[in-house]
Short mmCIF file of C-alpha atoms in Angstrom, two decimals:
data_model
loop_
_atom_site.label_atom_id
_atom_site.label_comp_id
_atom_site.label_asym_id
_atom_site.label_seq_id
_atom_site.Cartn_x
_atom_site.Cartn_y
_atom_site.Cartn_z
CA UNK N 1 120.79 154.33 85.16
CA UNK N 2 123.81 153.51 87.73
CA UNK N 3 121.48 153.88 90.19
CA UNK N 4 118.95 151.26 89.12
CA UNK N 5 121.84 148.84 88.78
CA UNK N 6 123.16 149.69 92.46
CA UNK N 7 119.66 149.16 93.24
CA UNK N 8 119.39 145.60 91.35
CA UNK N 9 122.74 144.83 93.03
CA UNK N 10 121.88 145.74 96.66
CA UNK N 11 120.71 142.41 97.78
CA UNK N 12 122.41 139.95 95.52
CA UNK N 13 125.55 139.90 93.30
CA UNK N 14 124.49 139.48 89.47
CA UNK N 15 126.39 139.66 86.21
CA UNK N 16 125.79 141.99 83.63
CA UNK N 17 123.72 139.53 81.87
CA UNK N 18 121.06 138.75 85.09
CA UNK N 19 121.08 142.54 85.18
CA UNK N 20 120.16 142.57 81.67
CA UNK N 21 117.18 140.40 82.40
CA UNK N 22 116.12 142.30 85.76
CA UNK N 23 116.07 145.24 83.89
CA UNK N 24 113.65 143.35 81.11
CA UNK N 25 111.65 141.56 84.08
CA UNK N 26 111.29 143.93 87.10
CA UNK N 27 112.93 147.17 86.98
CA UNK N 28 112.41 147.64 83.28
CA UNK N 29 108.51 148.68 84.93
CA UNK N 30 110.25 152.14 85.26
CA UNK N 31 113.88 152.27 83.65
CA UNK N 32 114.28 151.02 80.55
CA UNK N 33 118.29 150.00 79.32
CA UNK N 34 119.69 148.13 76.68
CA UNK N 35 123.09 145.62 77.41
CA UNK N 36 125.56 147.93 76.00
CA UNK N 37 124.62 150.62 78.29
CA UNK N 38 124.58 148.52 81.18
CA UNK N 39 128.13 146.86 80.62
CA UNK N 40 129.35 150.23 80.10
CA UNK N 41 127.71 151.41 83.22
CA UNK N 42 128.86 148.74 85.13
CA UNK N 43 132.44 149.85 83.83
CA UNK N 44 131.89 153.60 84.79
CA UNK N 45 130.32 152.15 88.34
CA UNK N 46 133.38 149.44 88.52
CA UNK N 47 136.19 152.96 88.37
CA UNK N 48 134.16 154.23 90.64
CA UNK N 49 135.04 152.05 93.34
CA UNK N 50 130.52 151.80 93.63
CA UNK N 51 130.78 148.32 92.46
CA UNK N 52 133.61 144.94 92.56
CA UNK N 53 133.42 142.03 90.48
CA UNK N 54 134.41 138.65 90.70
CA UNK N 55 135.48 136.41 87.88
CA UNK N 56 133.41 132.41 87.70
CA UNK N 57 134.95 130.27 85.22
CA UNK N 58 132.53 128.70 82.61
CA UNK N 59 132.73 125.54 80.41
CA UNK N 60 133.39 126.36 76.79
CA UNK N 61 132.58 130.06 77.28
CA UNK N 62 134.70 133.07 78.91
CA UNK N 63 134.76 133.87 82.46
CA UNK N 64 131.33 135.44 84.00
CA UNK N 65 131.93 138.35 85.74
CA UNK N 66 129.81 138.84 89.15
CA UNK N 67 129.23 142.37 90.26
CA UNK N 68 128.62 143.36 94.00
CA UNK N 69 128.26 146.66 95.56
CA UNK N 70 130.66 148.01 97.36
CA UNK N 71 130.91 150.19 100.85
CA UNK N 72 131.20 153.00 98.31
CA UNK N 73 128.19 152.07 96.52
CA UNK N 74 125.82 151.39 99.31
CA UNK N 75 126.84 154.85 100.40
CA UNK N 76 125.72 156.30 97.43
CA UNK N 77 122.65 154.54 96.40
CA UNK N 78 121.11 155.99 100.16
CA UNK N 79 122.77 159.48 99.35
CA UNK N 80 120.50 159.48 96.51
CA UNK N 81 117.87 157.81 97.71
CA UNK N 82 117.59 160.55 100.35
CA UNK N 83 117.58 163.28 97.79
CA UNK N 84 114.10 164.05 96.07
CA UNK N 85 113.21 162.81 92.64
CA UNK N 86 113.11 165.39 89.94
CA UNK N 87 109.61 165.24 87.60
CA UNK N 88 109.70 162.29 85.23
CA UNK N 89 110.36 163.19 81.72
CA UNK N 90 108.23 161.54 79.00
CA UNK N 91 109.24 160.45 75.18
CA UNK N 92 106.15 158.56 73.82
CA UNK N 93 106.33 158.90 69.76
CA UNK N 94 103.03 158.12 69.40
CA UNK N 95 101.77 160.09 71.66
CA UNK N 96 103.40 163.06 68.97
CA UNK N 97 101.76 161.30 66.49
CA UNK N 98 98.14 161.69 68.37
CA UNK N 99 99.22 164.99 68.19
CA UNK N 100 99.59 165.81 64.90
CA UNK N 101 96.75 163.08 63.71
CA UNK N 102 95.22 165.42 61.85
CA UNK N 103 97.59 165.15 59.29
CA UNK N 104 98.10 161.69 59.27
CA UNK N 105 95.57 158.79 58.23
CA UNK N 106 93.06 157.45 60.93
CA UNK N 107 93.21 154.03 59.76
CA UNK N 108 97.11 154.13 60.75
CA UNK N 109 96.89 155.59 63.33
CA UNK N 110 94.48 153.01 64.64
CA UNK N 111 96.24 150.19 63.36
CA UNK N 112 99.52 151.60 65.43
CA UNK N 113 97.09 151.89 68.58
CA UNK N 114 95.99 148.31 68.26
CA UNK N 115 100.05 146.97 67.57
CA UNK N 116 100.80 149.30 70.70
CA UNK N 117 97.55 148.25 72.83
CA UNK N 118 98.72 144.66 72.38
CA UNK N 119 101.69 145.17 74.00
CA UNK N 120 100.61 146.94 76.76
CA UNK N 121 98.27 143.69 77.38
CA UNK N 122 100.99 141.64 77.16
CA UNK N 123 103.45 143.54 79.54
CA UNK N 124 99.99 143.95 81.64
CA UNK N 125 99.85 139.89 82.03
CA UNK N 126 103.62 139.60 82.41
CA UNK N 127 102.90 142.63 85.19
CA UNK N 128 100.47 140.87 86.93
CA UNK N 129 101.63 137.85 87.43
CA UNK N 130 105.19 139.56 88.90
CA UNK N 131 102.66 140.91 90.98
CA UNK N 132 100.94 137.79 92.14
CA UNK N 133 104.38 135.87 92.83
CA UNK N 134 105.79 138.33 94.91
CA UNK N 135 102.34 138.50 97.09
CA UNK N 136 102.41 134.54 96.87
CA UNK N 137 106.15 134.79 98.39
CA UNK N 138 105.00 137.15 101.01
CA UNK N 139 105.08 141.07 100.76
CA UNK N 140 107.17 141.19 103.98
CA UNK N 141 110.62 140.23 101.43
CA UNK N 142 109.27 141.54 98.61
CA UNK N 143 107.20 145.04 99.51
CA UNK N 144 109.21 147.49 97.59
CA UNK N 145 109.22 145.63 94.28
CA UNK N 146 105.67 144.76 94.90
CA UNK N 147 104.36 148.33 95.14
CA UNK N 148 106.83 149.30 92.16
CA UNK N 149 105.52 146.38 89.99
CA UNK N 150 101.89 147.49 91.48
CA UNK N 151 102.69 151.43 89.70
CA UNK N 152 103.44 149.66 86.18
CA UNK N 153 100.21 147.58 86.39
CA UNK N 154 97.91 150.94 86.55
CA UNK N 155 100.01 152.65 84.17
CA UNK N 156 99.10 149.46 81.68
CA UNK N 157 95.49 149.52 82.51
CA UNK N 158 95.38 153.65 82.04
CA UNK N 159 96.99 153.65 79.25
CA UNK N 160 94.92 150.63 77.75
CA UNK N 161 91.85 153.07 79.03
CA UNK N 162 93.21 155.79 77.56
CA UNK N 163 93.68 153.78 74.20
CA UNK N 164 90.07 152.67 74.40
CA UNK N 165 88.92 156.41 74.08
CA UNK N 166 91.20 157.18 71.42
CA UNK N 167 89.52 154.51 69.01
CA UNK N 168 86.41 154.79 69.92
CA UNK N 169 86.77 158.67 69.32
CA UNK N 170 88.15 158.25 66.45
CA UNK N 171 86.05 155.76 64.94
CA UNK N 172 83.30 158.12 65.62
CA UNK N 173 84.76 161.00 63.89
CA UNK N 174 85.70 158.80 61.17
CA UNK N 175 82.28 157.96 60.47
CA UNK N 176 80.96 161.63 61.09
CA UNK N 177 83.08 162.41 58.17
CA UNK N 178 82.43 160.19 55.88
CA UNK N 179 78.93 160.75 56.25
CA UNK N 180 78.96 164.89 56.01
#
């Protein structure tokens, strides 16, 4: 995770709550983190000497902190990004479920894929139209996050495939066994 924030914050200083919302919005696509683990993060990245902050006073509500990246962090966001990826490691409940359907009930199951398949539209839409902004705003600025916000859009549409078989399968086999 402290490198998707020294990622975020390699352009632009942002507090911990516009990192919160980048992380919902753009880099979410691949990284997923909730606030507490980015505030503590950014406290971890802050000892570290990889990031500063600067205190903005606010009306009526305590100070806003502004994060930066430092020298130090700069240097090690393109250490790592120099350094190969390891493989990505996957943790999809469901997919367990799938699984082990043949203990469970078909018509959950398919009610879960439909909850799930909805969301995936959803983020697809929300996807797509990241996609067609930054295009809009010229993929000169805006390459990286376009081909990054590009990856989440066919993960959406496979996945909403791959959904697609899944009820139609078992649909089918519901209806082979009802009948045998």
């Amino acid at each position: 995770m402290r490198h998707a924030i020294l990622v975020l914050l390699q352009d632009q200083e942002a507090s911990g709550y516009d990192l919160a919302r980048e992380f919902a919005n753009s880099i979410g696509l691949v990284w997923n983190a909730t606030h507490q683990q980015i505030y503590l993060e950014l406290g971890k990245l802050n000892e570290q000497h990889m990031v500063s902050y600067r205190h903005v006073p606010q009306e009526g509500k305590p100070d806003k902190k502004l994060y930066q990246l430092t020298d130090e962090g700069r240097a090690e966001l393109i250490r790592w990004l120099k350094k190969p990826a390891g493989p990505a490691r996957i943790r999809d409940a469901f997919m367990v479920k799938v699984a082990g359907g043949q203990l469970a009930d078909t018509q959950s199951l398919l009610s879960e894929l439909e909850q799930l398949a909805k969301q995936r539209r959803e983020r697809l839409a929300t996807f797509e139209a990241l996609a067609k902004r930054l295009d809009d705003e010229g993929l000169e600025d805006n390459l990286y996050n376009y081909l990054t916000v590009r990856r989440g859009i066919l993960d959406q549409r496979a996945w909403l495939q791959w959904a697609e078989e899944v009820r139609q399968t078992l649909e089918h086999a519901s209806v082979g066994s009802a009948t045998s």
